[in-house]
Short mmCIF file of C-alpha atoms in Angstrom, two decimals:
data_model
loop_
_atom_site.label_atom_id
_atom_site.label_comp_id
_atom_site.label_asym_id
_atom_site.label_seq_id
_atom_site.Cartn_x
_atom_site.Cartn_y
_atom_site.Cartn_z
CA MET A 187 4.11 -18.34 -18.16
CA GLU A 188 7.48 -19.03 -16.54
CA VAL A 189 9.31 -16.96 -19.14
CA LEU A 190 6.93 -14.06 -18.62
CA LEU A 191 7.31 -14.27 -14.84
CA TYR A 192 11.10 -14.23 -15.05
CA THR A 193 11.05 -11.37 -17.56
CA LEU A 194 8.89 -9.26 -15.28
CA LEU A 195 11.02 -10.12 -12.24
CA GLY A 196 14.19 -9.14 -14.09
CA PHE A 197 12.54 -5.93 -15.22
CA MET A 198 11.64 -5.17 -11.59
CA VAL A 199 15.21 -5.73 -10.41
CA ILE A 200 16.51 -3.42 -13.15
CA GLY A 201 13.92 -0.80 -12.15
CA CYS A 202 15.01 -1.04 -8.50
CA ILE A 203 18.67 -0.58 -9.44
CA ILE A 204 17.83 2.46 -11.58
CA ALA A 205 15.69 3.93 -8.79
CA VAL A 206 18.54 3.60 -6.31
CA GLU A 207 21.41 4.66 -8.55
CA ILE A 208 20.06 7.52 -10.69
CA LYS A 209 20.97 11.05 -9.64
CA ASP A 210 17.76 12.83 -10.53
CA LEU A 211 15.21 12.36 -7.77
CA LEU A 212 12.19 12.75 -10.05
CA SER A 213 13.43 9.94 -12.30
CA ALA A 214 14.01 7.78 -9.23
CA VAL A 215 10.40 8.26 -8.14
CA VAL A 216 9.15 7.38 -11.63
CA SER A 217 11.27 4.21 -11.57
CA VAL A 218 9.67 3.19 -8.29
CA GLY A 219 6.30 3.62 -9.98
CA ILE A 220 7.37 1.29 -12.79
CA VAL A 221 8.46 -1.31 -10.23
CA GLY A 222 5.09 -1.11 -8.48
CA ILE A 223 3.08 -1.52 -11.67
CA CYS A 224 5.24 -4.52 -12.64
CA LEU A 225 4.55 -5.99 -9.23
CA SER A 226 0.82 -5.59 -9.83
CA VAL A 227 1.05 -7.48 -13.14
CA ILE A 228 3.05 -10.24 -11.43
CA PHE A 229 0.36 -10.58 -8.76
CA LEU A 230 -2.20 -10.95 -11.52
CA PHE A 231 -0.20 -13.80 -13.05
CA LEU A 232 0.32 -15.47 -9.70
CA GLY A 233 -3.42 -15.89 -9.19
CA ALA A 234 -4.03 -13.01 -6.82
CA PRO A 235 -6.44 -10.51 -8.43
CA ASP A 236 -7.30 -9.02 -5.02
CA ILE A 237 -3.72 -8.06 -4.36
CA ALA A 238 -3.31 -6.80 -7.92
CA ILE A 239 -6.17 -4.32 -7.46
CA VAL A 240 -4.83 -3.15 -4.10
CA GLN A 241 -1.29 -2.84 -5.42
CA VAL A 242 -2.15 -0.82 -8.54
CA VAL A 243 -4.32 1.58 -6.56
CA VAL A 244 -1.91 1.99 -3.66
CA GLU A 245 0.97 2.46 -6.11
CA THR A 246 -0.81 5.43 -7.68
CA LEU A 247 -1.40 7.08 -4.33
CA CYS A 248 2.12 6.28 -3.16
CA LEU A 249 3.53 7.90 -6.29
CA ILE A 250 1.46 11.03 -5.69
CA ILE A 251 2.73 11.26 -2.11
CA LEU A 252 6.36 10.73 -3.17
CA LEU A 253 6.04 13.31 -5.95
CA ARG A 254 4.64 15.70 -3.40
CA ALA A 255 7.87 15.38 -1.44
CA THR A 256 10.07 15.68 -4.52
CA VAL A 257 8.78 18.36 -6.88
CA GLN A 258 9.64 22.03 -6.55
CA ARG A 259 12.53 21.56 -4.24
CA ASP A 260 15.34 23.93 -5.07
CA ASP A 261 17.73 21.13 -5.92
CA THR A 262 16.48 17.69 -6.86
CA THR A 263 19.79 16.08 -7.72
CA ILE A 264 22.32 14.59 -5.37
CA TYR A 265 26.04 15.01 -5.63
CA LYS A 266 27.70 13.18 -2.80
CA TYR A 267 27.95 9.45 -2.42
CA ILE A 268 29.41 7.60 0.50
CA GLU A 269 32.99 6.39 0.32
CA SER A 270 33.99 3.21 -1.42
CA PHE A 271 35.23 1.32 1.66
CA ALA A 272 31.78 1.42 3.22
CA VAL A 273 30.21 0.29 -0.06
CA ALA A 274 32.62 -2.64 -0.22
CA THR A 275 31.72 -3.68 3.33
CA ILE A 276 28.01 -3.50 2.50
CA LEU A 277 28.48 -5.58 -0.64
CA ILE A 278 30.43 -8.28 1.25
CA PHE A 279 27.65 -8.42 3.84
CA PHE A 280 25.08 -8.76 1.08
CA GLY A 281 27.02 -11.62 -0.46
CA VAL A 282 27.02 -13.47 2.85
CA PHE A 283 23.30 -12.74 3.18
CA MET A 284 22.60 -14.19 -0.27
CA VAL A 285 24.49 -17.40 0.52
CA LEU A 286 22.63 -17.86 3.80
CA ALA A 287 19.30 -17.08 2.12
CA TYR A 288 20.05 -19.70 -0.53
CA ARG A 289 20.71 -22.27 2.18
CA ALA A 290 17.45 -21.29 3.88
CA PHE A 291 15.40 -21.50 0.68
CA GLU A 292 16.50 -25.08 0.18
CA ASP A 293 14.41 -26.03 3.19
CA LEU A 294 11.30 -24.24 1.97
CA PRO A 295 8.77 -26.09 -0.18
CA PRO A 296 9.72 -25.63 -3.85
CA PHE A 297 8.14 -22.91 -5.94
CA GLY A 298 4.70 -23.91 -7.18
CA HIS A 299 4.00 -26.43 -4.42
CA PRO A 300 2.86 -24.48 -1.37
CA LEU A 301 2.60 -25.93 2.09
CA MET A 302 -1.14 -25.56 2.66
CA THR A 303 -1.92 -26.94 6.10
CA VAL A 304 -4.40 -24.42 7.48
CA SER A 305 -5.46 -22.97 4.16
CA GLN A 306 -6.71 -26.32 2.94
CA GLU A 307 -9.24 -26.27 5.76
CA TYR A 308 -10.18 -22.71 4.88
CA LEU A 309 -10.78 -23.69 1.27
CA LYS A 310 -12.80 -26.77 2.19
CA GLU A 311 -14.91 -25.35 5.01
CA GLY A 312 -15.02 -21.69 3.99
CA LEU A 313 -18.11 -21.84 1.81
CA THR A 314 -20.27 -23.66 4.34
CA MET A 315 -19.04 -21.63 7.30
CA THR A 316 -19.13 -18.10 5.90
CA ARG A 317 -21.04 -18.26 2.60
CA ALA A 318 -18.57 -15.81 1.06
CA VAL A 319 -17.38 -16.82 -2.40
CA ASN A 320 -14.20 -14.73 -2.28
CA PHE A 321 -11.98 -16.74 0.03
CA VAL A 322 -9.52 -13.91 0.56
CA THR A 323 -12.30 -11.81 2.04
CA SER A 324 -13.53 -14.69 4.15
CA VAL A 325 -10.04 -15.19 5.58
CA LEU A 326 -9.61 -11.45 6.01
CA LEU A 327 -12.89 -10.68 7.75
CA ASP A 328 -13.96 -13.92 9.36
CA PHE A 329 -11.25 -16.47 10.08
CA ARG A 330 -8.53 -13.93 10.79
CA ALA A 331 -10.46 -10.79 11.64
CA TYR A 332 -8.16 -10.08 14.58
CA ASP A 333 -5.32 -9.40 12.14
CA THR A 334 -7.50 -6.99 10.20
CA LEU A 335 -8.45 -5.20 13.41
CA GLY A 336 -4.80 -4.82 14.35
CA GLU A 337 -3.99 -3.62 10.86
CA ALA A 338 -6.74 -1.00 11.01
CA THR A 339 -5.29 0.17 14.33
CA VAL A 340 -1.79 0.43 12.85
CA LEU A 341 -3.09 2.41 9.89
CA PHE A 342 -5.02 4.68 12.25
CA VAL A 343 -1.93 5.37 14.37
CA SER A 344 0.36 6.02 11.40
CA ILE A 345 -2.10 8.44 9.80
CA LEU A 346 -2.52 10.15 13.18
CA GLY A 347 1.26 10.47 13.40
CA ALA A 348 1.47 12.00 9.92
CA LEU A 349 -1.24 14.52 10.76
CA ALA A 350 0.47 15.40 14.05
CA VAL A 351 3.82 15.91 12.31
CA LEU A 352 2.26 18.09 9.61
CA ARG A 353 0.32 20.28 12.03
CA ARG A 354 1.37 23.89 11.98
CA ARG A 355 1.73 24.63 15.69
CA GLY A 356 2.23 22.35 18.62
CA ARG A 357 -0.65 22.24 21.02
CA ARG A 358 0.26 23.02 24.58
CA MET B 263 13.60 -21.45 -6.11
CA ILE B 264 14.79 -18.83 -8.59
CA PRO B 265 11.84 -16.42 -8.00
CA TYR B 266 12.67 -16.42 -4.28
CA LEU B 267 16.20 -15.34 -5.14
CA PHE B 268 14.85 -12.48 -7.25
CA ALA B 269 12.81 -11.32 -4.26
CA THR B 270 15.92 -11.53 -2.06
CA VAL B 271 17.91 -9.43 -4.54
CA MET B 272 15.17 -6.79 -4.45
CA LEU B 273 15.22 -6.83 -0.65
CA LEU B 274 18.98 -6.31 -0.67
CA ILE B 275 18.73 -3.42 -3.14
CA GLY B 276 16.21 -1.75 -0.86
CA LEU B 277 18.44 -2.28 2.18
CA TYR B 278 21.40 -0.89 0.23
CA ALA B 279 19.42 2.26 -0.55
CA ILE B 280 18.51 2.65 3.12
CA VAL B 281 22.08 2.16 4.35
CA ALA B 282 24.26 3.74 1.69
CA ARG B 283 22.33 6.72 0.38
CA ARG B 284 22.38 10.06 2.11
CA ASN B 285 19.41 11.67 0.45
CA LEU B 286 16.22 11.32 2.48
CA ILE B 287 14.03 10.72 -0.58
CA LYS B 288 16.34 7.88 -1.60
CA ILE B 289 15.92 6.36 1.85
CA VAL B 290 12.14 6.53 1.53
CA ILE B 291 12.44 4.86 -1.89
CA GLY B 292 14.55 2.14 -0.28
CA VAL B 293 11.84 1.49 2.30
CA ALA B 294 9.27 1.23 -0.51
CA ILE B 295 11.41 -1.27 -2.46
CA THR B 296 11.88 -3.39 0.66
CA GLU B 297 8.12 -3.50 1.15
CA TYR B 298 7.60 -4.59 -2.45
CA ALA B 299 10.13 -7.38 -2.06
CA ILE B 300 8.49 -8.74 1.07
CA ASN B 301 5.00 -8.65 -0.43
CA LEU B 302 6.28 -10.39 -3.54
CA PHE B 303 7.95 -13.09 -1.44
CA LEU B 304 4.76 -13.78 0.50
CA ILE B 305 2.70 -14.15 -2.66
CA LEU B 306 5.35 -16.34 -4.31
CA LEU B 307 5.25 -18.67 -1.31
CA GLY B 308 1.53 -19.29 -1.81
CA TYR B 309 1.61 -19.92 -5.55
CA ARG B 310 0.60 -23.30 -6.89
CA THR B 311 1.57 -24.38 -10.40
CA LYS B 312 -1.38 -23.83 -12.74
CA GLY B 313 -3.41 -22.63 -9.76
CA VAL B 314 -6.69 -20.77 -10.02
CA PRO B 315 -7.41 -17.59 -7.99
CA PRO B 316 -9.09 -18.30 -4.64
CA ILE B 317 -12.47 -17.03 -5.80
CA LEU B 318 -15.21 -19.52 -6.49
CA GLY B 319 -17.02 -19.07 -9.77
CA LYS B 320 -20.55 -20.18 -10.47
CA GLY B 321 -20.79 -23.85 -11.31
CA MET B 322 -17.34 -24.81 -10.06
CA ASP B 323 -16.90 -28.01 -8.14
CA LEU B 324 -15.81 -27.23 -4.59
CA LYS B 325 -13.60 -30.28 -4.13
CA GLU B 326 -11.78 -29.71 -7.38
CA PHE B 327 -11.45 -26.02 -6.54
CA ALA B 328 -9.94 -26.76 -3.13
CA SER B 329 -7.27 -28.96 -4.69
CA SER B 330 -6.29 -26.50 -7.41
CA SER B 331 -6.57 -23.06 -5.81
CA VAL B 332 -3.61 -20.97 -4.71
CA ASP B 333 -3.10 -20.27 -1.02
CA PRO B 334 -5.54 -17.57 0.21
CA LEU B 335 -3.85 -16.97 3.57
CA PRO B 336 -0.72 -15.06 2.43
CA GLN B 337 -2.92 -13.02 0.09
CA ALA B 338 -5.16 -11.91 2.95
CA LEU B 339 -2.14 -10.91 5.02
CA THR B 340 -0.53 -9.11 2.07
CA VAL B 341 -3.60 -6.92 1.48
CA THR B 342 -3.23 -5.48 4.96
CA SER B 343 0.54 -5.24 4.59
CA ILE B 344 0.28 -3.14 1.42
CA VAL B 345 -2.13 -0.68 3.01
CA ILE B 346 0.05 -0.38 6.11
CA GLY B 347 2.93 0.38 3.73
CA LEU B 348 0.95 3.29 2.36
CA GLY B 349 0.35 4.68 5.85
CA VAL B 350 4.04 4.34 6.71
CA MET B 351 4.95 6.08 3.46
CA ALA B 352 2.69 9.02 4.32
CA LEU B 353 4.30 9.27 7.77
CA LEU B 354 7.83 9.17 6.30
CA VAL B 355 7.04 11.83 3.70
CA ALA B 356 5.56 14.05 6.42
CA LEU B 357 8.77 13.68 8.42
CA VAL B 358 10.88 14.46 5.33
CA LEU B 359 8.89 17.62 4.65
CA ARG B 360 9.34 18.74 8.25
CA LEU B 361 13.08 18.09 8.13
CA TYR B 362 13.38 19.98 4.84
CA GLU B 363 11.59 22.92 6.37
CA LYS B 364 13.88 22.88 9.41
CA TYR B 365 17.26 22.43 7.69
CA GLY B 366 16.64 23.50 4.10
CA THR B 367 18.28 20.40 2.70
CA LEU B 368 17.52 16.75 2.09
CA ASP B 369 21.04 15.53 2.84
CA GLU B 370 21.55 13.57 6.03
CA SER B 371 25.18 14.60 6.58
CA GLU B 372 24.32 18.29 6.20
CA MET B 373 21.68 17.86 8.87
CA LYS B 374 24.21 16.49 11.31
CA ARG B 375 26.47 19.47 10.65
CA LEU B 376 23.70 21.96 11.27
CA LYS B 377 22.60 20.41 14.53
CA GLY B 378 22.74 22.42 17.74
CA MET C 134 -6.82 31.22 -10.71
CA LYS C 135 -7.18 28.10 -8.65
CA GLY C 136 -7.45 24.80 -10.38
CA MET C 137 -6.99 23.89 -14.01
CA SER C 138 -8.65 24.83 -17.29
CA LEU C 139 -12.32 24.43 -18.18
CA ILE C 140 -11.79 21.26 -20.20
CA VAL C 141 -10.03 19.53 -17.34
CA ARG C 142 -12.69 20.61 -14.89
CA THR C 143 -15.58 19.36 -17.01
CA ILE C 144 -13.97 16.00 -17.67
CA ALA C 145 -12.97 15.63 -14.03
CA ARG C 146 -16.54 16.31 -12.95
CA VAL C 147 -17.84 13.53 -15.19
CA VAL C 148 -15.08 11.03 -14.47
CA THR C 149 -15.21 11.47 -10.70
CA THR C 150 -18.79 10.18 -10.69
CA PHE C 151 -17.68 6.95 -12.30
CA ILE C 152 -14.72 6.64 -9.97
CA PHE C 153 -16.99 6.88 -6.94
CA LEU C 154 -19.40 4.40 -8.53
CA TYR C 155 -16.54 1.96 -9.15
CA SER C 156 -15.37 2.40 -5.58
CA ALA C 157 -18.85 1.62 -4.26
CA TYR C 158 -19.02 -1.46 -6.51
CA ILE C 159 -15.63 -2.72 -5.32
CA VAL C 160 -16.67 -2.28 -1.69
CA VAL C 161 -20.19 -3.70 -1.82
CA TYR C 162 -19.32 -6.73 -3.94
CA GLY C 163 -16.15 -7.41 -1.98
CA HIS C 164 -17.28 -10.84 -0.82
CA ILE C 165 -18.25 -12.05 -4.29
CA THR C 166 -15.66 -10.59 -6.69
CA PRO C 167 -12.07 -9.43 -6.17
CA GLY C 168 -11.95 -6.30 -4.09
CA GLY C 169 -13.00 -5.34 -0.62
CA GLY C 170 -12.78 -2.52 1.84
CA PHE C 171 -9.12 -1.60 1.41
CA PRO C 172 -8.95 -1.00 -2.37
CA GLY C 173 -12.41 0.61 -2.31
CA GLY C 174 -11.28 3.10 0.29
CA VAL C 175 -8.10 3.95 -1.59
CA ILE C 176 -10.08 4.45 -4.83
CA LEU C 177 -12.39 6.81 -2.91
CA ALA C 178 -9.38 8.84 -1.76
CA LEU C 179 -8.03 8.90 -5.33
CA GLY C 180 -11.32 10.28 -6.65
CA VAL C 181 -11.19 13.08 -4.11
CA MET C 182 -7.56 13.60 -5.14
CA LEU C 183 -8.67 14.11 -8.75
CA LEU C 184 -11.20 16.72 -7.60
CA MET C 185 -8.46 18.39 -5.58
CA LEU C 186 -6.14 18.55 -8.60
CA ALA C 187 -8.78 19.83 -11.00
CA PHE C 188 -10.63 22.37 -8.87
CA GLY C 189 -7.95 23.52 -6.47
CA ARG C 190 -7.43 22.12 -3.03
CA GLU C 191 -10.09 24.17 -1.27
CA VAL C 192 -13.14 22.68 -2.99
CA PRO C 193 -13.13 19.19 -1.41
CA LEU C 194 -12.04 20.67 1.89
CA ARG C 195 -15.05 22.98 1.87
CA LYS C 196 -17.31 19.98 1.43
CA LEU C 197 -15.52 17.96 4.08
CA PRO C 198 -13.55 20.06 6.59
CA GLU C 199 -10.72 18.44 8.43
CA GLY C 200 -12.57 18.19 11.74
CA ARG C 201 -15.48 16.37 10.16
CA ALA C 202 -13.05 14.14 8.25
CA SER C 203 -11.41 12.98 11.45
CA VAL C 204 -14.84 12.35 12.98
CA LEU C 205 -15.75 10.15 9.99
CA ASP C 206 -12.39 8.39 10.27
CA CYS C 207 -13.04 7.54 13.90
CA LEU C 208 -16.59 6.47 13.03
CA GLY C 209 -15.23 3.96 10.53
CA ALA C 210 -12.82 2.51 13.07
CA LEU C 211 -15.52 2.44 15.75
CA GLY C 212 -17.94 0.75 13.35
CA PHE C 213 -15.49 -2.09 12.85
CA TRP C 214 -15.02 -2.40 16.61
CA ALA C 215 -18.80 -2.30 17.12
CA ILE C 216 -19.37 -5.15 14.67
CA ALA C 217 -16.69 -7.13 16.49
CA LEU C 218 -18.24 -6.40 19.87
CA LEU C 219 -21.77 -7.21 18.69
CA GLY C 220 -20.49 -10.70 17.97
CA LEU C 221 -19.86 -10.93 21.70
CA THR C 222 -23.60 -10.82 22.36
CA ALA C 223 -24.11 -14.01 20.38
CA GLY C 224 -21.04 -15.87 21.53
CA TYR C 225 -17.51 -14.61 21.07
CA PHE C 226 -15.54 -11.70 19.64
CA PHE C 227 -15.86 -11.35 15.86
CA LEU C 228 -18.59 -13.95 15.62
CA ASN C 229 -20.38 -13.74 12.29
CA PHE C 230 -23.75 -13.38 13.95
CA LEU C 231 -26.02 -12.32 11.10
CA GLY C 232 -27.83 -14.75 8.84
CA LYS C 233 -25.54 -16.20 6.20
CA GLY C 234 -27.90 -16.35 3.24
CA GLU C 235 -27.18 -17.96 -0.09
CA PRO C 236 -23.77 -17.77 -1.80
CA PHE C 237 -23.39 -15.54 -4.87
CA ARG C 238 -26.00 -13.12 -3.54
CA LEU C 239 -25.32 -9.50 -2.64
CA VAL C 240 -26.83 -9.88 0.82
CA SER C 241 -24.94 -12.88 2.10
CA ALA C 242 -21.97 -13.79 4.26
CA GLY C 243 -23.34 -12.15 7.40
CA THR C 244 -21.32 -9.24 8.72
CA MET C 245 -18.75 -9.13 5.93
CA PRO C 246 -20.35 -6.41 3.75
CA LEU C 247 -20.80 -4.22 6.85
CA CYS C 248 -17.15 -4.73 7.81
CA ASN C 249 -16.12 -3.86 4.25
CA ILE C 250 -18.14 -0.66 4.29
CA SER C 251 -16.74 0.53 7.62
CA ILE C 252 -13.16 -0.30 6.57
CA SER C 253 -13.59 1.57 3.30
CA VAL C 254 -14.89 4.67 5.11
CA LYS C 255 -11.97 4.48 7.51
CA VAL C 256 -9.27 4.02 4.89
CA GLY C 257 -10.70 6.51 2.39
CA VAL C 258 -11.31 9.35 4.80
CA SER C 259 -8.01 8.98 6.62
CA LEU C 260 -6.05 8.97 3.37
CA PHE C 261 -8.03 12.00 2.22
CA ALA C 262 -7.08 13.77 5.45
CA VAL C 263 -3.39 13.01 4.91
CA LEU C 264 -3.48 14.18 1.29
CA ALA C 265 -5.23 17.39 2.31
CA ALA C 266 -2.67 17.99 5.06
CA LEU C 267 0.20 17.35 2.66
CA SER C 268 -1.17 19.76 0.06
CA ILE C 269 -2.03 22.50 2.53
CA TYR C 270 1.30 22.19 4.30
CA ARG C 271 3.21 24.06 1.62
CA ARG C 272 1.35 27.30 2.37
CA PHE C 273 2.81 27.59 5.84
CA TYR C 274 6.43 28.22 5.19
CA PRO C 275 8.46 29.98 7.88
CA PRO C 276 9.16 33.69 7.35
CA GLY C 277 12.74 33.04 6.24
CA GLY C 278 11.81 30.16 3.95
CA GLU C 279 10.67 30.11 0.37
CA PRO C 280 7.73 32.28 -0.56
CA PRO C 281 4.56 30.28 -1.03
CA GLU C 282 4.21 30.32 -4.79
CA ASP C 283 1.18 29.27 -6.72
CA MET C 284 1.06 25.53 -7.08
CA SER C 285 -2.09 24.38 -8.73
CA GLY C 286 -1.01 20.81 -8.12
CA GLY C 287 -1.52 19.06 -4.86
#
């Protein structure tokens, strides 16, 4: 289990590096697809079948949208990279970030022992209060329905923005 | 703690793509990788060793289930986060298509040169 | 010719039925098995996407023009709001006011299946609208730009 998890995580990191570094844009998009599918398998192993379904489906649609932006451009490769001094600065910053993140993770509960303060109540009371067997749905649509409402609004606004940007003429 | 560090490395790779790449498609890919890293981190936080999924099967004891299930709260928030990521991706791709139509290139620095 | 070959069309016609059926299953049983409104809606949009790829982009748009799609989108969002506001009549916002029923039954858990259905309509139709806009967009290139070639894809 642990070995499989680490293998998949390492595979995802390698896929991310390839997606960022490769020169051909089409290959980069395909690498992102590999990372997403790996993520879906990891969710399945981490006990989250709901998220796995959402991730695998959204990944497919996301790949279609990205391919739509990539294919049939006149030139899909990139030639110029930014200069090495800037890259060195970025890498130093990332090193500092990693050290600080490591310090922060030491205060978190260790992996495999979550801090379930509110969720324990959800798991205990959820069946009698909502009668839904899927606890993710009962959290999503009953205990924390405000979040879902806000999320639906955000999705609505972003789709509206995409449609407005893609419209042929501006409306006076 | 090691899985958390993997998620952090993915987050940093995504940020690197956003900051250091000049191609707009690469920037969109960086945003996607950052989203993946954050979703992964949230789910990793809620994992319990040898935990069962938070879905009650027929004939399961509720008390035993409550003490062995993984955390349902980050999962519920991650579902919405993934779908929002899809909407943001559609918006970004629409903007990229518009910019390509206006400038005829996907390179950021070229766009600055052509401005005005 | 718009769309793809005869084999692809026939298979797409058969497979799309099952995709829509699977989407309906994921949505309706969202409170019992893994799934729910969000993945169901995205699967719905993907099924329409398959139709769009196989038959050319006009066929789904003829069935569901963009104006009607945005009306359906708003209806999904308003349905979710309406369920939330109806809870106000029995107590407070988002109160699960319907009868709860027995666990493991299809009709149980009060307002949750209704919420799932309205969310799936909202997500599916809005994603369909974006995909349609993205695929149509290529046709309107400026006079100096590239000529709009034939792209049977989306």
